[in-house]
Amino acid sequence: MSAGAGAAAPADAGQAQDPPGGGKAVAVWGIGVAVYFVAVIFRTSLGVAGLEAADRFGVNASALSAFSLLQLLVYAGMQVPVGLMVDRLGTKKVLTLGAVLFTAGQLGFALSPSYEVALAARALLGCGDAMTFISVLRLGTRWFPARRGPLTAQAAGLVGMAGNLVSTLVLAPVLHGVGWTAAFAGSAAAGLVVLVPLVLFLRDHPEGHEPAPAARPGGAGGTGGAGGAGFVRRQIRESWSEPGTRLGLWVHFTTQFPAMVFLLLWGMPFLIEAQGLTRTTAGGLLTLVVASNMALGLVYGQIIGRRQSTRIPLALGTVGLTALLWGAVLAHPGGHAPMWLLTTLCLVLGGCGPASMIGFDFARPANPAERQGTASGITNMGGFIASMTTLLTVGVLLDATGDDYRIAFSTVFVLQALGTSQILRLRRRALAREAARGRVTIPAQAPVPAPGRPEAGPRPRPTA
């Protein structure tokens, strides 16, 4: 079974039993997921306003891609620091700070008088956005039994895609109806709506399942100073030393970015300018990507929850099918692919998000409870680094080739090949270490030794 953070508390903490889950867990986790939902709406809002942004600020394709590039650069760069913050400060404090920052960023974007101010607003938004998903993953492992880890991660991703759907179906028509400032400023109010229950009701963990004191700041002296620096270095070093963490990063890197780039910025211009579709039809195809993602997320979560051996085949199968469909669309004679082929591409792109969640299912059992935030942050960097690289490269190549989307989107195949080679390189070692740990794990409602720590000997096993 996957060892989640909630199941992996050190034995000496006296809290070795899995969290019970239940209605209260769903309610608390739901608050965190609602914050993530709003963050995704803000993150993807530029995807339906790319052409309007170019007109509003008078910029070309390269400058337009800088909006999303900077946002993702901040997001990716924040992943390890945010993971450390979650491990050290707890979920509530980090989520609250994130909600304040991404709300301020969305409001600032609405009121930006210039391209430079708008860039700064997107950077602020990216900083707040970066604090949400890792926090939600941590909530899931603290409030639910470890066996629910794959499903809660996929469910969180599904809700995030619902936020993308809101951008496509709600924000896009509002933007065209009331204008830039009113649409973006009005959407910023959603950040205030989720901030209230977050502050009042969210708790880091259920009563009786507090993390062990040892899971807090490292070093000999506790908090701050050299002890704090030692904690940071140790968390990163020990997380990265696990093959499962590195495999998780490369799975996330290879699977997530094709759909992210398509939805975040370049899908709408590609479908309108390169494929000759109307804005309405193009918006429908973007919606199809999101709907497919939501449907496949639950399917992937159920499959992986029942059979861990399907993780690598699902990840690589998604990569291969995505590459096949992209190649078919880009190579189609005449430049305009038929609608059935574009529809199939969008359905397949919907699998990229669920496949990227598989990366966390490798990092989770490879790390004990006190490293879950850091390991998740490292893993989550993968897809966003790939997305950043592709967003920038596509913009530069479009400007350099006179808007030749075939050449620009060929970047996808290069990064997929790189990521696949790393997955194949790391998979055997990571799976072997995970299997070795599996021989000392026990059923879900009994104590579970922290992954990576040897079993000291037989311990009493409390009955459920």
PDB file of N, CA, C and O in Angstrom, residues 403-459:
ATOM      1  N   ASP A 403       4.900  32.675 -36.940  1.00  0.00           N
ATOM      2  CA  ASP A 403       3.728  31.957 -36.414  1.00  0.00           C
ATOM      3  C   ASP A 403       3.556  30.573 -37.036  1.00  0.00           C
ATOM      4  O   ASP A 403       2.441  30.149 -37.360  1.00  0.00           O
ATOM      5  N   ASP A 404       4.651  29.840 -37.173  1.00  0.00           N
ATOM      6  CA  ASP A 404       4.579  28.443 -37.630  1.00  0.00           C
ATOM      7  C   ASP A 404       4.381  27.551 -36.400  1.00  0.00           C
ATOM      8  O   ASP A 404       5.332  27.213 -35.693  1.00  0.00           O
ATOM      9  N   TYR A 405       3.138  27.170 -36.140  1.00  0.00           N
ATOM     10  CA  TYR A 405       2.827  26.391 -34.952  1.00  0.00           C
ATOM     11  C   TYR A 405       3.386  24.974 -35.023  1.00  0.00           C
ATOM     12  O   TYR A 405       3.634  24.346 -33.991  1.00  0.00           O
ATOM     13  N   ARG A 406       3.591  24.446 -36.229  1.00  0.00           N
ATOM     14  CA  ARG A 406       4.150  23.096 -36.338  1.00  0.00           C
ATOM     15  C   ARG A 406       5.553  23.056 -35.743  1.00  0.00           C
ATOM     16  O   ARG A 406       5.890  22.150 -34.979  1.00  0.00           O
ATOM     17  N   ILE A 407       6.351  24.023 -36.101  1.00  0.00           N
ATOM     18  CA  ILE A 407       7.721  24.065 -35.567  1.00  0.00           C
ATOM     19  C   ILE A 407       7.684  24.394 -34.080  1.00  0.00           C
ATOM     20  O   ILE A 407       8.384  23.761 -33.281  1.00  0.00           O
ATOM     21  N   ALA A 408       6.883  25.357 -33.689  1.00  0.00           N
ATOM     22  CA  ALA A 408       6.860  25.795 -32.292  1.00  0.00           C
ATOM     23  C   ALA A 408       6.438  24.669 -31.358  1.00  0.00           C
ATOM     24  O   ALA A 408       7.056  24.446 -30.310  1.00  0.00           O
ATOM     25  N   PHE A 409       5.393  23.946 -31.718  1.00  0.00           N
ATOM     26  CA  PHE A 409       4.878  22.900 -30.833  1.00  0.00           C
ATOM     27  C   PHE A 409       5.696  21.609 -30.893  1.00  0.00           C
ATOM     28  O   PHE A 409       5.449  20.690 -30.103  1.00  0.00           O
ATOM     29  N   SER A 410       6.667  21.521 -31.785  1.00  0.00           N
ATOM     30  CA  SER A 410       7.551  20.349 -31.803  1.00  0.00           C
ATOM     31  C   SER A 410       8.409  20.268 -30.543  1.00  0.00           C
ATOM     32  O   SER A 410       8.984  19.222 -30.240  1.00  0.00           O
ATOM     33  N   THR A 411       8.489  21.364 -29.800  1.00  0.00           N
ATOM     34  CA  THR A 411       9.190  21.365 -28.512  1.00  0.00           C
ATOM     35  C   THR A 411       8.656  20.287 -27.586  1.00  0.00           C
ATOM     36  O   THR A 411       9.398  19.716 -26.775  1.00  0.00           O
ATOM     37  N   VAL A 412       7.364  20.003 -27.699  1.00  0.00           N
ATOM     38  CA  VAL A 412       6.733  19.002 -26.836  1.00  0.00           C
ATOM     39  C   VAL A 412       7.463  17.666 -26.918  1.00  0.00           C
ATOM     40  O   VAL A 412       7.721  17.016 -25.899  1.00  0.00           O
ATOM     41  N   PHE A 413       7.838  17.257 -28.125  1.00  0.00           N
ATOM     42  CA  PHE A 413       8.439  15.934 -28.295  1.00  0.00           C
ATOM     43  C   PHE A 413       9.826  15.853 -27.662  1.00  0.00           C
ATOM     44  O   PHE A 413      10.215  14.807 -27.142  1.00  0.00           O
ATOM     45  N   VAL A 414      10.566  16.948 -27.704  1.00  0.00           N
ATOM     46  CA  VAL A 414      11.914  16.958 -27.114  1.00  0.00           C
ATOM     47  C   VAL A 414      11.833  16.729 -25.600  1.00  0.00           C
ATOM     48  O   VAL A 414      12.560  15.887 -25.045  1.00  0.00           O
ATOM     49  N   LEU A 415      10.944  17.455 -24.921  1.00  0.00           N
ATOM     50  CA  LEU A 415      10.839  17.310 -23.466  1.00  0.00           C
ATOM     51  C   LEU A 415      10.239  15.959 -23.085  1.00  0.00           C
ATOM     52  O   LEU A 415      10.622  15.382 -22.062  1.00  0.00           O
ATOM     53  N   GLN A 416       9.316  15.448 -23.884  1.00  0.00           N
ATOM     54  CA  GLN A 416       8.774  14.121 -23.588  1.00  0.00           C
ATOM     55  C   GLN A 416       9.859  13.052 -23.691  1.00  0.00           C
ATOM     56  O   GLN A 416       9.901  12.129 -22.868  1.00  0.00           O
ATOM     57  N   ALA A 417      10.727  13.158 -24.681  1.00  0.00           N
ATOM     58  CA  ALA A 417      11.812  12.181 -24.827  1.00  0.00           C
ATOM     59  C   ALA A 417      12.776  12.248 -23.652  1.00  0.00           C
ATOM     60  O   ALA A 417      13.208  11.216 -23.113  1.00  0.00           O
ATOM     61  N   LEU A 418      13.114  13.476 -23.218  1.00  0.00           N
ATOM     62  CA  LEU A 418      14.004  13.637 -22.064  1.00  0.00           C
ATOM     63  C   LEU A 418      13.387  13.025 -20.816  1.00  0.00           C
ATOM     64  O   LEU A 418      14.036  12.253 -20.096  1.00  0.00           O
ATOM     65  N   GLY A 419      12.145  13.356 -20.544  1.00  0.00           N
ATOM     66  CA  GLY A 419      11.506  12.847 -19.342  1.00  0.00           C
ATOM     67  C   GLY A 419      11.334  11.350 -19.352  1.00  0.00           C
ATOM     68  O   GLY A 419      11.540  10.677 -18.332  1.00  0.00           O
ATOM     69  N   THR A 420      10.967  10.784 -20.500  1.00  0.00           N
ATOM     70  CA  THR A 420      10.786   9.330 -20.593  1.00  0.00           C
ATOM     71  C   THR A 420      12.085   8.600 -20.312  1.00  0.00           C
ATOM     72  O   THR A 420      12.099   7.563 -19.627  1.00  0.00           O
ATOM     73  N   SER A 421      13.197   9.122 -20.821  1.00  0.00           N
ATOM     74  CA  SER A 421      14.483   8.476 -20.568  1.00  0.00           C
ATOM     75  C   SER A 421      14.816   8.447 -19.084  1.00  0.00           C
ATOM     76  O   SER A 421      15.369   7.459 -18.570  1.00  0.00           O
ATOM     77  N   GLN A 422      14.463   9.513 -18.356  1.00  0.00           N
ATOM     78  CA  GLN A 422      14.733   9.558 -16.921  1.00  0.00           C
ATOM     79  C   GLN A 422      13.807   8.620 -16.136  1.00  0.00           C
ATOM     80  O   GLN A 422      14.226   7.990 -15.161  1.00  0.00           O
ATOM     81  N   ILE A 423      12.561   8.513 -16.555  1.00  0.00           N
ATOM     82  CA  ILE A 423      11.644   7.580 -15.906  1.00  0.00           C
ATOM     83  C   ILE A 423      12.164   6.150 -16.055  1.00  0.00           C
ATOM     84  O   ILE A 423      12.190   5.373 -15.082  1.00  0.00           O
ATOM     85  N   LEU A 424      12.577   5.794 -17.253  1.00  0.00           N
ATOM     86  CA  LEU A 424      13.088   4.440 -17.493  1.00  0.00           C
ATOM     87  C   LEU A 424      14.370   4.185 -16.701  1.00  0.00           C
ATOM     88  O   LEU A 424      14.613   3.069 -16.242  1.00  0.00           O
ATOM     89  N   ARG A 425      15.175   5.222 -16.531  1.00  0.00           N
ATOM     90  CA  ARG A 425      16.433   5.070 -15.787  1.00  0.00           C
ATOM     91  C   ARG A 425      16.198   4.842 -14.295  1.00  0.00           C
ATOM     92  O   ARG A 425      16.903   4.058 -13.654  1.00  0.00           O
ATOM     93  N   LEU A 426      15.207   5.523 -13.722  1.00  0.00           N
ATOM     94  CA  LEU A 426      15.012   5.515 -12.269  1.00  0.00           C
ATOM     95  C   LEU A 426      14.010   4.473 -11.773  1.00  0.00           C
ATOM     96  O   LEU A 426      13.991   4.164 -10.586  1.00  0.00           O
ATOM     97  N   ARG A 427      13.180   3.947 -12.651  1.00  0.00           N
ATOM     98  CA  ARG A 427      12.025   3.190 -12.174  1.00  0.00           C
ATOM     99  C   ARG A 427      12.410   1.936 -11.404  1.00  0.00           C
ATOM    100  O   ARG A 427      11.795   1.630 -10.375  1.00  0.00           O
ATOM    101  N   ARG A 428      13.412   1.192 -11.853  1.00  0.00           N
ATOM    102  CA  ARG A 428      13.738  -0.075 -11.193  1.00  0.00           C
ATOM    103  C   ARG A 428      14.257   0.140  -9.781  1.00  0.00           C
ATOM    104  O   ARG A 428      13.847  -0.558  -8.848  1.00  0.00           O
ATOM    105  N   ARG A 429      15.135   1.109  -9.625  1.00  0.00           N
ATOM    106  CA  ARG A 429      15.694   1.351  -8.294  1.00  0.00           C
ATOM    107  C   ARG A 429      14.619   1.853  -7.336  1.00  0.00           C
ATOM    108  O   ARG A 429      14.534   1.420  -6.183  1.00  0.00           O
ATOM    109  N   ALA A 430      13.777   2.779  -7.821  1.00  0.00           N
ATOM    110  CA  ALA A 430      12.725   3.323  -6.961  1.00  0.00           C
ATOM    111  C   ALA A 430      11.729   2.239  -6.562  1.00  0.00           C
ATOM    112  O   ALA A 430      11.335   2.141  -5.391  1.00  0.00           O
ATOM    113  N   LEU A 431      11.320   1.422  -7.506  1.00  0.00           N
ATOM    114  CA  LEU A 431      10.343   0.381  -7.205  1.00  0.00           C
ATOM    115  C   LEU A 431      10.941  -0.696  -6.303  1.00  0.00           C
ATOM    116  O   LEU A 431      10.248  -1.273  -5.463  1.00  0.00           O
ATOM    117  N   ALA A 432      12.237  -0.977  -6.476  1.00  0.00           N
ATOM    118  CA  ALA A 432      12.882  -1.969  -5.620  1.00  0.00           C
ATOM    119  C   ALA A 432      12.920  -1.492  -4.170  1.00  0.00           C
ATOM    120  O   ALA A 432      12.644  -2.264  -3.237  1.00  0.00           O
ATOM    121  N   ARG A 433      13.252  -0.235  -3.953  1.00  0.00           N
ATOM    122  CA  ARG A 433      13.280   0.290  -2.582  1.00  0.00           C
ATOM    123  C   ARG A 433      11.880   0.342  -1.984  1.00  0.00           C
ATOM    124  O   ARG A 433      11.681   0.062  -0.803  1.00  0.00           O
ATOM    125  N   GLU A 434      10.908   0.684  -2.806  1.00  0.00           N
ATOM    126  CA  GLU A 434       9.530   0.718  -2.317  1.00  0.00           C
ATOM    127  C   GLU A 434       9.061  -0.685  -1.947  1.00  0.00           C
ATOM    128  O   GLU A 434       8.384  -0.877  -0.927  1.00  0.00           O
ATOM    129  N   ALA A 435       9.428  -1.681  -2.760  1.00  0.00           N
ATOM    130  CA  ALA A 435       9.040  -3.063  -2.454  1.00  0.00           C
ATOM    131  C   ALA A 435       9.705  -3.549  -1.183  1.00  0.00           C
ATOM    132  O   ALA A 435       9.102  -4.274  -0.386  1.00  0.00           O
ATOM    133  N   ALA A 436      10.969  -3.161  -0.970  1.00  0.00           N
ATOM    134  CA  ALA A 436      11.659  -3.572   0.247  1.00  0.00           C
ATOM    135  C   ALA A 436      10.975  -3.005   1.476  1.00  0.00           C
ATOM    136  O   ALA A 436      10.828  -3.681   2.494  1.00  0.00           O
ATOM    137  N   ARG A 437      10.539  -1.755   1.398  1.00  0.00           N
ATOM    138  CA  ARG A 437       9.809  -1.174   2.512  1.00  0.00           C
ATOM    139  C   ARG A 437       8.450  -1.833   2.682  1.00  0.00           C
ATOM    140  O   ARG A 437       7.937  -1.947   3.786  1.00  0.00           O
ATOM    141  N   GLY A 438       7.869  -2.281   1.595  1.00  0.00           N
ATOM    142  CA  GLY A 438       6.556  -2.906   1.671  1.00  0.00           C
ATOM    143  C   GLY A 438       6.554  -4.163   2.501  1.00  0.00           C
ATOM    144  O   GLY A 438       5.519  -4.552   3.051  1.00  0.00           O
ATOM    145  N   ARG A 439       7.707  -4.806   2.642  1.00  0.00           N
ATOM    146  CA  ARG A 439       7.769  -6.047   3.424  1.00  0.00           C
ATOM    147  C   ARG A 439       7.637  -5.785   4.916  1.00  0.00           C
ATOM    148  O   ARG A 439       7.378  -6.697   5.683  1.00  0.00           O
ATOM    149  N   VAL A 440       7.815  -4.494   5.339  1.00  0.00           N
ATOM    150  CA  VAL A 440       7.672  -4.221   6.765  1.00  0.00           C
ATOM    151  C   VAL A 440       6.449  -3.372   7.070  1.00  0.00           C
ATOM    152  O   VAL A 440       6.233  -2.992   8.196  1.00  0.00           O
ATOM    153  N   THR A 441       5.646  -3.061   6.042  1.00  0.00           N
ATOM    154  CA  THR A 441       4.418  -2.337   6.300  1.00  0.00           C
ATOM    155  C   THR A 441       3.325  -3.315   6.662  1.00  0.00           C
ATOM    156  O   THR A 441       3.421  -4.506   6.397  1.00  0.00           O
ATOM    157  N   ILE A 442       2.282  -2.827   7.283  1.00  0.00           N
ATOM    158  CA  ILE A 442       1.202  -3.660   7.780  1.00  0.00           C
ATOM    159  C   ILE A 442      -0.125  -3.032   7.411  1.00  0.00           C
ATOM    160  O   ILE A 442      -0.158  -1.924   6.907  1.00  0.00           O
ATOM    161  N   PRO A 443      -1.241  -3.706   7.620  1.00  0.00           N
ATOM    162  CA  PRO A 443      -2.520  -3.199   7.136  1.00  0.00           C
ATOM    163  C   PRO A 443      -2.835  -1.799   7.629  1.00  0.00           C
ATOM    164  O   PRO A 443      -2.298  -1.319   8.619  1.00  0.00           O
ATOM    165  N   ALA A 444      -3.798  -1.173   6.936  1.00  0.00           N
ATOM    166  CA  ALA A 444      -4.009   0.267   7.057  1.00  0.00           C
ATOM    167  C   ALA A 444      -4.311   0.751   8.455  1.00  0.00           C
ATOM    168  O   ALA A 444      -3.915   1.828   8.835  1.00  0.00           O
ATOM    169  N   GLN A 445      -5.028  -0.023   9.273  1.00  0.00           N
ATOM    170  CA  GLN A 445      -5.430   0.471  10.587  1.00  0.00           C
ATOM    171  C   GLN A 445      -4.454   0.097  11.688  1.00  0.00           C
ATOM    172  O   GLN A 445      -4.729   0.285  12.847  1.00  0.00           O
ATOM    173  N   ALA A 446      -3.293  -0.464  11.321  1.00  0.00           N
ATOM    174  CA  ALA A 446      -2.280  -0.801  12.306  1.00  0.00           C
ATOM    175  C   ALA A 446      -1.111   0.146  12.144  1.00  0.00           C
ATOM    176  O   ALA A 446      -0.966   0.809  11.137  1.00  0.00           O
ATOM    177  N   PRO A 447      -0.210   0.234  13.165  1.00  0.00           N
ATOM    178  CA  PRO A 447       0.928   1.152  13.083  1.00  0.00           C
ATOM    179  C   PRO A 447       1.799   0.846  11.888  1.00  0.00           C
ATOM    180  O   PRO A 447       2.016  -0.306  11.540  1.00  0.00           O
ATOM    181  N   VAL A 448       2.329   1.865  11.255  1.00  0.00           N
ATOM    182  CA  VAL A 448       3.192   1.717  10.098  1.00  0.00           C
ATOM    183  C   VAL A 448       4.520   2.380  10.401  1.00  0.00           C
ATOM    184  O   VAL A 448       4.544   3.545  10.776  1.00  0.00           O
ATOM    185  N   PRO A 449       5.646   1.655  10.278  1.00  0.00           N
ATOM    186  CA  PRO A 449       6.944   2.296  10.497  1.00  0.00           C
ATOM    187  C   PRO A 449       7.186   3.352   9.434  1.00  0.00           C
ATOM    188  O   PRO A 449       6.767   3.200   8.300  1.00  0.00           O
ATOM    189  N   ALA A 450       7.866   4.415   9.839  1.00  0.00           N
ATOM    190  CA  ALA A 450       8.136   5.487   8.887  1.00  0.00           C
ATOM    191  C   ALA A 450       8.997   4.961   7.765  1.00  0.00           C
ATOM    192  O   ALA A 450      10.005   4.311   7.989  1.00  0.00           O
ATOM    193  N   PRO A 451       8.629   5.238   6.474  1.00  0.00           N
ATOM    194  CA  PRO A 451       9.455   4.802   5.362  1.00  0.00           C
ATOM    195  C   PRO A 451      10.862   5.335   5.495  1.00  0.00           C
ATOM    196  O   PRO A 451      11.072   6.498   5.836  1.00  0.00           O
ATOM    197  N   GLY A 452      11.824   4.462   5.185  1.00  0.00           N
ATOM    198  CA  GLY A 452      13.210   4.869   5.251  1.00  0.00           C
ATOM    199  C   GLY A 452      13.834   4.663   6.610  1.00  0.00           C
ATOM    200  O   GLY A 452      15.006   4.902   6.795  1.00  0.00           O
ATOM    201  N   ARG A 453      13.036   4.218   7.605  1.00  0.00           N
ATOM    202  CA  ARG A 453      13.589   3.982   8.941  1.00  0.00           C
ATOM    203  C   ARG A 453      13.461   2.509   9.272  1.00  0.00           C
ATOM    204  O   ARG A 453      12.392   1.931   9.099  1.00  0.00           O
ATOM    205  N   PRO A 454      14.533   1.872   9.738  1.00  0.00           N
ATOM    206  CA  PRO A 454      14.452   0.455  10.039  1.00  0.00           C
ATOM    207  C   PRO A 454      13.516   0.188  11.204  1.00  0.00           C
ATOM    208  O   PRO A 454      13.381   0.992  12.119  1.00  0.00           O
ATOM    209  N   GLU A 455      12.870  -0.940  11.151  1.00  0.00           N
ATOM    210  CA  GLU A 455      11.988  -1.361  12.236  1.00  0.00           C
ATOM    211  C   GLU A 455      12.845  -1.741  13.431  1.00  0.00           C
ATOM    212  O   GLU A 455      13.773  -2.528  13.330  1.00  0.00           O
ATOM    213  N   ALA A 456      12.576  -1.159  14.576  1.00  0.00           N
ATOM    214  CA  ALA A 456      13.395  -1.417  15.757  1.00  0.00           C
ATOM    215  C   ALA A 456      13.083  -2.768  16.365  1.00  0.00           C
ATOM    216  O   ALA A 456      13.855  -3.290  17.140  1.00  0.00           O
ATOM    217  N   GLY A 457      11.998  -3.375  16.025  1.00  0.00           N
ATOM    218  CA  GLY A 457      11.608  -4.646  16.613  1.00  0.00           C
ATOM    219  C   GLY A 457      10.116  -4.695  16.753  1.00  0.00           C
ATOM    220  O   GLY A 457       9.415  -3.736  16.443  1.00  0.00           O
ATOM    221  N   PRO A 458       9.559  -5.810  17.194  1.00  0.00           N
ATOM    222  CA  PRO A 458       8.116  -5.916  17.306  1.00  0.00           C
ATOM    223  C   PRO A 458       7.567  -4.864  18.258  1.00  0.00           C
ATOM    224  O   PRO A 458       8.160  -4.543  19.262  1.00  0.00           O
ATOM    225  N   ARG A 459       6.399  -4.301  17.865  1.00  0.00           N
ATOM    226  CA  ARG A 459       5.731  -3.330  18.696  1.00  0.00           C
ATOM    227  C   ARG A 459       4.303  -3.780  18.911  1.00  0.00           C
ATOM    228  O   ARG A 459       3.728  -4.459  18.082  1.00  0.00           O
TER     229      ARG A 459
END
